[in-house]
CSV table of C-alpha atoms in Angstrom, one decimal:
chain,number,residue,atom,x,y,z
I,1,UNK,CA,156.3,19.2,-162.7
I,2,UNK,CA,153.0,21.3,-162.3
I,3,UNK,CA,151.2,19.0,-165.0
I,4,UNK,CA,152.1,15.7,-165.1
I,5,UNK,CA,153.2,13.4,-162.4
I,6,UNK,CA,155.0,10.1,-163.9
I,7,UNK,CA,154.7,6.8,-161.9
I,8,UNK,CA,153.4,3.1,-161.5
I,9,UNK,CA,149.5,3.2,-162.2
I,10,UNK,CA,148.8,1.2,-159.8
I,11,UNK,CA,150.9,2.9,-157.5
I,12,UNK,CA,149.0,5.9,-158.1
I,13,UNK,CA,145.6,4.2,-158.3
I,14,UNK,CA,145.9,3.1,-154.6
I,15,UNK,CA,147.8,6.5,-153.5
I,16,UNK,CA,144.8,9.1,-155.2
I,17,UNK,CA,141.9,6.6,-155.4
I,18,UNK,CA,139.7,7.4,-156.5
I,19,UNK,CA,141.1,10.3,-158.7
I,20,UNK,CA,143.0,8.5,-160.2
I,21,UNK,CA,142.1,8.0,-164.6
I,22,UNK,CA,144.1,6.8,-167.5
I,23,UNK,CA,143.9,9.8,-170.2
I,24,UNK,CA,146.3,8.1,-172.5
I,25,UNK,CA,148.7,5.6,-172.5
I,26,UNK,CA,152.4,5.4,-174.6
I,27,UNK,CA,153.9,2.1,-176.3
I,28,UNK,CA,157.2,2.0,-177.3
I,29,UNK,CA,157.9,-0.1,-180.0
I,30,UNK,CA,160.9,-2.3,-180.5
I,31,UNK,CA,163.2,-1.8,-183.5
I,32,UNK,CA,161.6,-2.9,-186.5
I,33,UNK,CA,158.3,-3.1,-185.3
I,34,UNK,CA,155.9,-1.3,-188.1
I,35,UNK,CA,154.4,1.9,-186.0
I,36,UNK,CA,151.5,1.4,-188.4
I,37,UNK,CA,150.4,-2.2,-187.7
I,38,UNK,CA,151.1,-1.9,-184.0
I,39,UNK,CA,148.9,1.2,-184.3
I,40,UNK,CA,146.1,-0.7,-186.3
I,41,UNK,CA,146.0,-3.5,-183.8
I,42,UNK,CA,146.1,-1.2,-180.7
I,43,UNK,CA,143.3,0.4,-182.6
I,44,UNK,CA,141.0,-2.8,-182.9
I,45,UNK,CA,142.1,-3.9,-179.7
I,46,UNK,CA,140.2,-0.3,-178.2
I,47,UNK,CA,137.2,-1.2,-180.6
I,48,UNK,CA,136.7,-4.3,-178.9
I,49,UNK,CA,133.1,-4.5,-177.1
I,50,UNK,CA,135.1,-4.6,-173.6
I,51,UNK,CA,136.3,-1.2,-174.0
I,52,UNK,CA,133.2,-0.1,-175.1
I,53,UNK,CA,132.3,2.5,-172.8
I,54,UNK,CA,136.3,3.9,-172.9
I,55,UNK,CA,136.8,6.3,-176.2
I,56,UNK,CA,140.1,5.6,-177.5
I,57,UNK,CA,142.0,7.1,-180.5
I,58,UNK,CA,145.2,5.2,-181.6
I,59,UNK,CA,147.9,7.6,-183.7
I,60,UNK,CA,151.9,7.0,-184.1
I,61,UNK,CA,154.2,10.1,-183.0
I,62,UNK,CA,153.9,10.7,-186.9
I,63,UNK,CA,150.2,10.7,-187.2
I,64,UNK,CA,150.7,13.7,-183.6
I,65,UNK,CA,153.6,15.7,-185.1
I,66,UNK,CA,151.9,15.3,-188.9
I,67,UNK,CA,152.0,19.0,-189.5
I,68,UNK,CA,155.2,19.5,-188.4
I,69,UNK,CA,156.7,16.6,-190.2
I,70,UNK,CA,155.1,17.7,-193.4
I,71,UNK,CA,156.8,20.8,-192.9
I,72,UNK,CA,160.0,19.2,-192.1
I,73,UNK,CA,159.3,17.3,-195.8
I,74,UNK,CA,158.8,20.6,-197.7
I,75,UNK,CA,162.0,22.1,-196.9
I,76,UNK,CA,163.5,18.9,-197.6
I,77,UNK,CA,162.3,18.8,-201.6
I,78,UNK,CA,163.3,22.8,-201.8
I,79,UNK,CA,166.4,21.5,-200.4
I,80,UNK,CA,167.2,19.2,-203.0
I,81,UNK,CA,165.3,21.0,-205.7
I,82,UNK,CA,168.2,24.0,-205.0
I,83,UNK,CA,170.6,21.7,-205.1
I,84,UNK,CA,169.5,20.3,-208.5
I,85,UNK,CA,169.4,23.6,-209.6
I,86,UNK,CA,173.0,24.3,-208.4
I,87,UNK,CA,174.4,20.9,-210.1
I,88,UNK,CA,172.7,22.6,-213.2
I,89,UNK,CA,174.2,25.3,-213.0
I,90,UNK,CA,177.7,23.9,-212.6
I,91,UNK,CA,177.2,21.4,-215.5
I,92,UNK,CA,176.4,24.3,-217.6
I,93,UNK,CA,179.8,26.6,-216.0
I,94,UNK,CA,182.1,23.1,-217.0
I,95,UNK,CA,180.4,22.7,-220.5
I,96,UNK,CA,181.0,26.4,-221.4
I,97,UNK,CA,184.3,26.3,-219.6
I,98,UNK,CA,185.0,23.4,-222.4
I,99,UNK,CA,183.0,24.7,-225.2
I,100,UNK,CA,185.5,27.7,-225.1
I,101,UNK,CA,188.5,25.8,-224.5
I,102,UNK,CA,187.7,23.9,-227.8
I,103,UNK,CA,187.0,27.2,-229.4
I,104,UNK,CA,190.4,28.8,-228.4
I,105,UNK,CA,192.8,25.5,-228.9
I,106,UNK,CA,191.4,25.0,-232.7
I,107,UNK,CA,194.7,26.1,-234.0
I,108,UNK,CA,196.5,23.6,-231.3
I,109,UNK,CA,193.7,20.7,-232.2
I,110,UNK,CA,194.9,21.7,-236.1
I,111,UNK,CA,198.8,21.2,-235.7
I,112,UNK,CA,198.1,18.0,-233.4
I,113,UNK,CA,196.1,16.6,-235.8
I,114,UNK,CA,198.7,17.5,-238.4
I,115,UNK,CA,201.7,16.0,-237.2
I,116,UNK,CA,199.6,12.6,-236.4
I,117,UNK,CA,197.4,13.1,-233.5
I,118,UNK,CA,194.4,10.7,-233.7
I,119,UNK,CA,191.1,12.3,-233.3
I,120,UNK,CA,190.2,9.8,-230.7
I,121,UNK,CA,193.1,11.0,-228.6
I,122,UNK,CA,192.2,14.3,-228.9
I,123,UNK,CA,189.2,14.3,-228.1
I,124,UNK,CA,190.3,12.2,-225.0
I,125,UNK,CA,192.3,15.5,-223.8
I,126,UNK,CA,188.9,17.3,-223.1
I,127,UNK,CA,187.2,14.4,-221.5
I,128,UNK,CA,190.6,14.2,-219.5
I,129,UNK,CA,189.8,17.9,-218.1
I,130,UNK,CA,186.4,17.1,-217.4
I,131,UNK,CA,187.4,14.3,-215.5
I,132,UNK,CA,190.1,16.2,-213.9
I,133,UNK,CA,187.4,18.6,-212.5
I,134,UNK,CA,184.4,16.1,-211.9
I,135,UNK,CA,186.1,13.2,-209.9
I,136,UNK,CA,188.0,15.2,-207.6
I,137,UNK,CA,184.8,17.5,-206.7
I,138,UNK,CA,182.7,14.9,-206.0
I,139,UNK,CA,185.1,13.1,-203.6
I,140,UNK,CA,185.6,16.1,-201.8
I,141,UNK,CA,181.9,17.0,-201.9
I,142,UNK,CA,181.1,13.6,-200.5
I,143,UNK,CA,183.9,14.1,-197.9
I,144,UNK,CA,182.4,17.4,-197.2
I,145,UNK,CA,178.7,16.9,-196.7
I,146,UNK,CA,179.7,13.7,-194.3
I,147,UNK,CA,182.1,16.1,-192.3
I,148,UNK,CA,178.9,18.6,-191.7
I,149,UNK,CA,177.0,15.5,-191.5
I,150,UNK,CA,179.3,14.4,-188.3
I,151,UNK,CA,179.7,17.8,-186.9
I,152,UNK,CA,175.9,19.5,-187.3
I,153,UNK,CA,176.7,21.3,-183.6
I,154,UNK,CA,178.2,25.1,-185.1
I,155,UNK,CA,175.5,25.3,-187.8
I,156,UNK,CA,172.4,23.4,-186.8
I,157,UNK,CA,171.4,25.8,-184.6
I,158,UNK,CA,172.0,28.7,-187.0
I,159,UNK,CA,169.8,27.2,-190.1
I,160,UNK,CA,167.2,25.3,-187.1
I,161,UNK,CA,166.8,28.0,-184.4
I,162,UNK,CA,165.8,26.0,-181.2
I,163,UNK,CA,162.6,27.9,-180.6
I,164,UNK,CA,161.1,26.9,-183.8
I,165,UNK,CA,162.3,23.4,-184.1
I,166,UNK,CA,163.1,22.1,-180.3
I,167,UNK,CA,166.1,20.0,-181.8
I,168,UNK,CA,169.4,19.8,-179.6
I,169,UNK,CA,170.7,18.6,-182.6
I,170,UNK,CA,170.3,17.8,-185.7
I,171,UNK,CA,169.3,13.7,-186.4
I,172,UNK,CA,171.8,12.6,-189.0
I,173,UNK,CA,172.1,8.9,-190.9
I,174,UNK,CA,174.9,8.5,-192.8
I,175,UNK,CA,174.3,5.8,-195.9
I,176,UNK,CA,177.9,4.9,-197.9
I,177,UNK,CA,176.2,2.9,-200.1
I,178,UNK,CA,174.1,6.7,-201.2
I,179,UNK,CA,177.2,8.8,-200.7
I,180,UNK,CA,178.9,6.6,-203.5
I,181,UNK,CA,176.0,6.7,-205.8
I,182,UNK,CA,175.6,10.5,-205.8
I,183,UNK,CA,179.3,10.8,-205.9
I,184,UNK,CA,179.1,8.2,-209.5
I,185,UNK,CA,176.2,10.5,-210.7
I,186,UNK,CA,178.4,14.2,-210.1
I,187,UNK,CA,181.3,12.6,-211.5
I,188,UNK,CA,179.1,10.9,-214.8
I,189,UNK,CA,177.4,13.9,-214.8
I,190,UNK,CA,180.8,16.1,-215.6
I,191,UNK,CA,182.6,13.7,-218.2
I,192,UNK,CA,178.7,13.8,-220.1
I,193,UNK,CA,179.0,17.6,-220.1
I,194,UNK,CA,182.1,17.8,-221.3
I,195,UNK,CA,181.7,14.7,-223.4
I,196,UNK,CA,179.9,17.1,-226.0
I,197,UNK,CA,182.7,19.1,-226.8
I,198,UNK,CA,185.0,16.3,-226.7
I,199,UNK,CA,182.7,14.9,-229.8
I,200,UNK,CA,183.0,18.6,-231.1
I,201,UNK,CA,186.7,18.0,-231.5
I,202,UNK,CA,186.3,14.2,-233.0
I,203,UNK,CA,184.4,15.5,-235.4
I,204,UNK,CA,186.9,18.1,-236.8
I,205,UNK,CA,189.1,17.4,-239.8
I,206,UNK,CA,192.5,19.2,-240.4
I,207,UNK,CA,191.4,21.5,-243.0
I,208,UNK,CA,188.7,22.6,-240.7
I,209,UNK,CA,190.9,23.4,-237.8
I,210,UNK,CA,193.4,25.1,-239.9
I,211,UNK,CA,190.8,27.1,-242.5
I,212,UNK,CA,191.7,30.6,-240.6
I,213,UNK,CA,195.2,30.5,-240.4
C-alpha cells in the first residue's frame, strides 16, 4: 500500500540501495514455542556487542497489544463475576421455590409420614425436584453456550462492534473436559440448595407436621 512495501530484504536491498533499512523485524513462532523465552533470547541476542550500534527492543504481540489485552481481561472477570451473580441468584429462586414447597406440603409430609412414609424417603422427594430442575439446566446450558460458542457470527458483531475491536469473528476454544466440570458444579450446586429443605423435612416428626390440623 502507501506505507509498507512487503518483500525479500535482499531483494529490496539491491533494488533501493542504498535506502534500503531494517526498522523491525517479525518471528513467528512455531506451536508451542514460549513467546516469552524466544523473546528473552532475541533480546540478548540484540544486546550482543555486534549489534552494538543497532537499538533494538524485543516485545511479543502481547507485550504490543498490552493495553488492549488487559482490556479484553477486564470484561472478561465482569463477565464471569455477572454470571456468578446470576447462578446466585438462581440458587436462591430454587431454594425459596423449595423452602415454600415444604411449607405448603406439611399437611401432605404429615399423612405420608402417617401411613409409613420414612423420613429419608421423604426428604428424597425434594432433593428429587431439585434434581429434576438442576441436571436438566445444566445440560442444556452446556449445550447452549457451545451452540453460541460454534455460531459467534449473528451476535459477535452486536456485543464486539468492529470499529472498536477489529475482530471478524470472535476466537472461540471449546474445552469438554471444562464444559463438564461447570456443568457438575450447576447441577451440585442445585441438589445443595435444595438439600436444606430436604433436611428441613427429615427433621420433622408427625406430631409436628400435623400440630395445625
Amino acid at each position: 500500500d502507501s506505507k509498507a512495501l512487503i518483500g525479500d530484504f535482499a531483494a529490496m536491498s539491491a533494488f533501493f540501495r542504498p535506502a534500503v533499512r531494517c526498522e523491525s523485524v517479525r518471528i513467528a513462532a512455531a506451536p508451542g514455542v514460549s513467546l516469552e523465552a524466544l523473546r528473552d533470547r532475541v533480546a540478548a541476542a540484540a544486546a550482543a556487542p555486534a549489534n552494538a550500534a543497532a537499538r533494538f527492543e524485543a516485545m511479543t504481540w502481547k507485550d504490543r497489544h498490552r493495553l488492549f489485552l488487559a482490556a479484553l481481561t477486564l470484561e472478561h472477570h465482569l463477565s464471569v463475576f455477572i454470571l456468578a451473580l446470576l447462578g446466585g441468584v438462581i440458587l436462591a429462586g430454587l431454594y425459596s421455590l423449595l423452602s415454600l414447597l415444604v411449607f405448603e406440603k406439611t399437611r401432605d409430609i404429615g399423612i405420608l409420614r402417617a401411613v409409613g412414609l420414612t423420613r429419608a424417603r421423604t426428604a428424597g422427594v425434594f432433593l428429587l425436584a431439585g434434581a429434576w430442575v438442576g441436571i436438566p439446566g445444566a445440560a442444556a446450558g452446556g449445550w447452549g453456550g457451545v451452540l453460541l460458542s460454534v455460531h459467534t457470527g449473528w451476535w459477535s458483531s452486536i456485543i464486539f462492534p468492529r470499529t472498536i475491536y477489529y475482530l471478524d469473528q470472535i476466537p472461540t476454544v471449546i474445552e469438554p473436559a471444562a464444559i463438564a466440570l461447570f456443568a457438575v458444579l450447576a447441577a451440585g450446586a442445585s441438589l445443595l440448595a435444595s438439600a436444606i429443605p430436604a433436611l428441613r423435612v427429615l427433621r420433622m416428626t408427625t406430631a409436628e407436621t400435623l400440630v395445625y390440623e
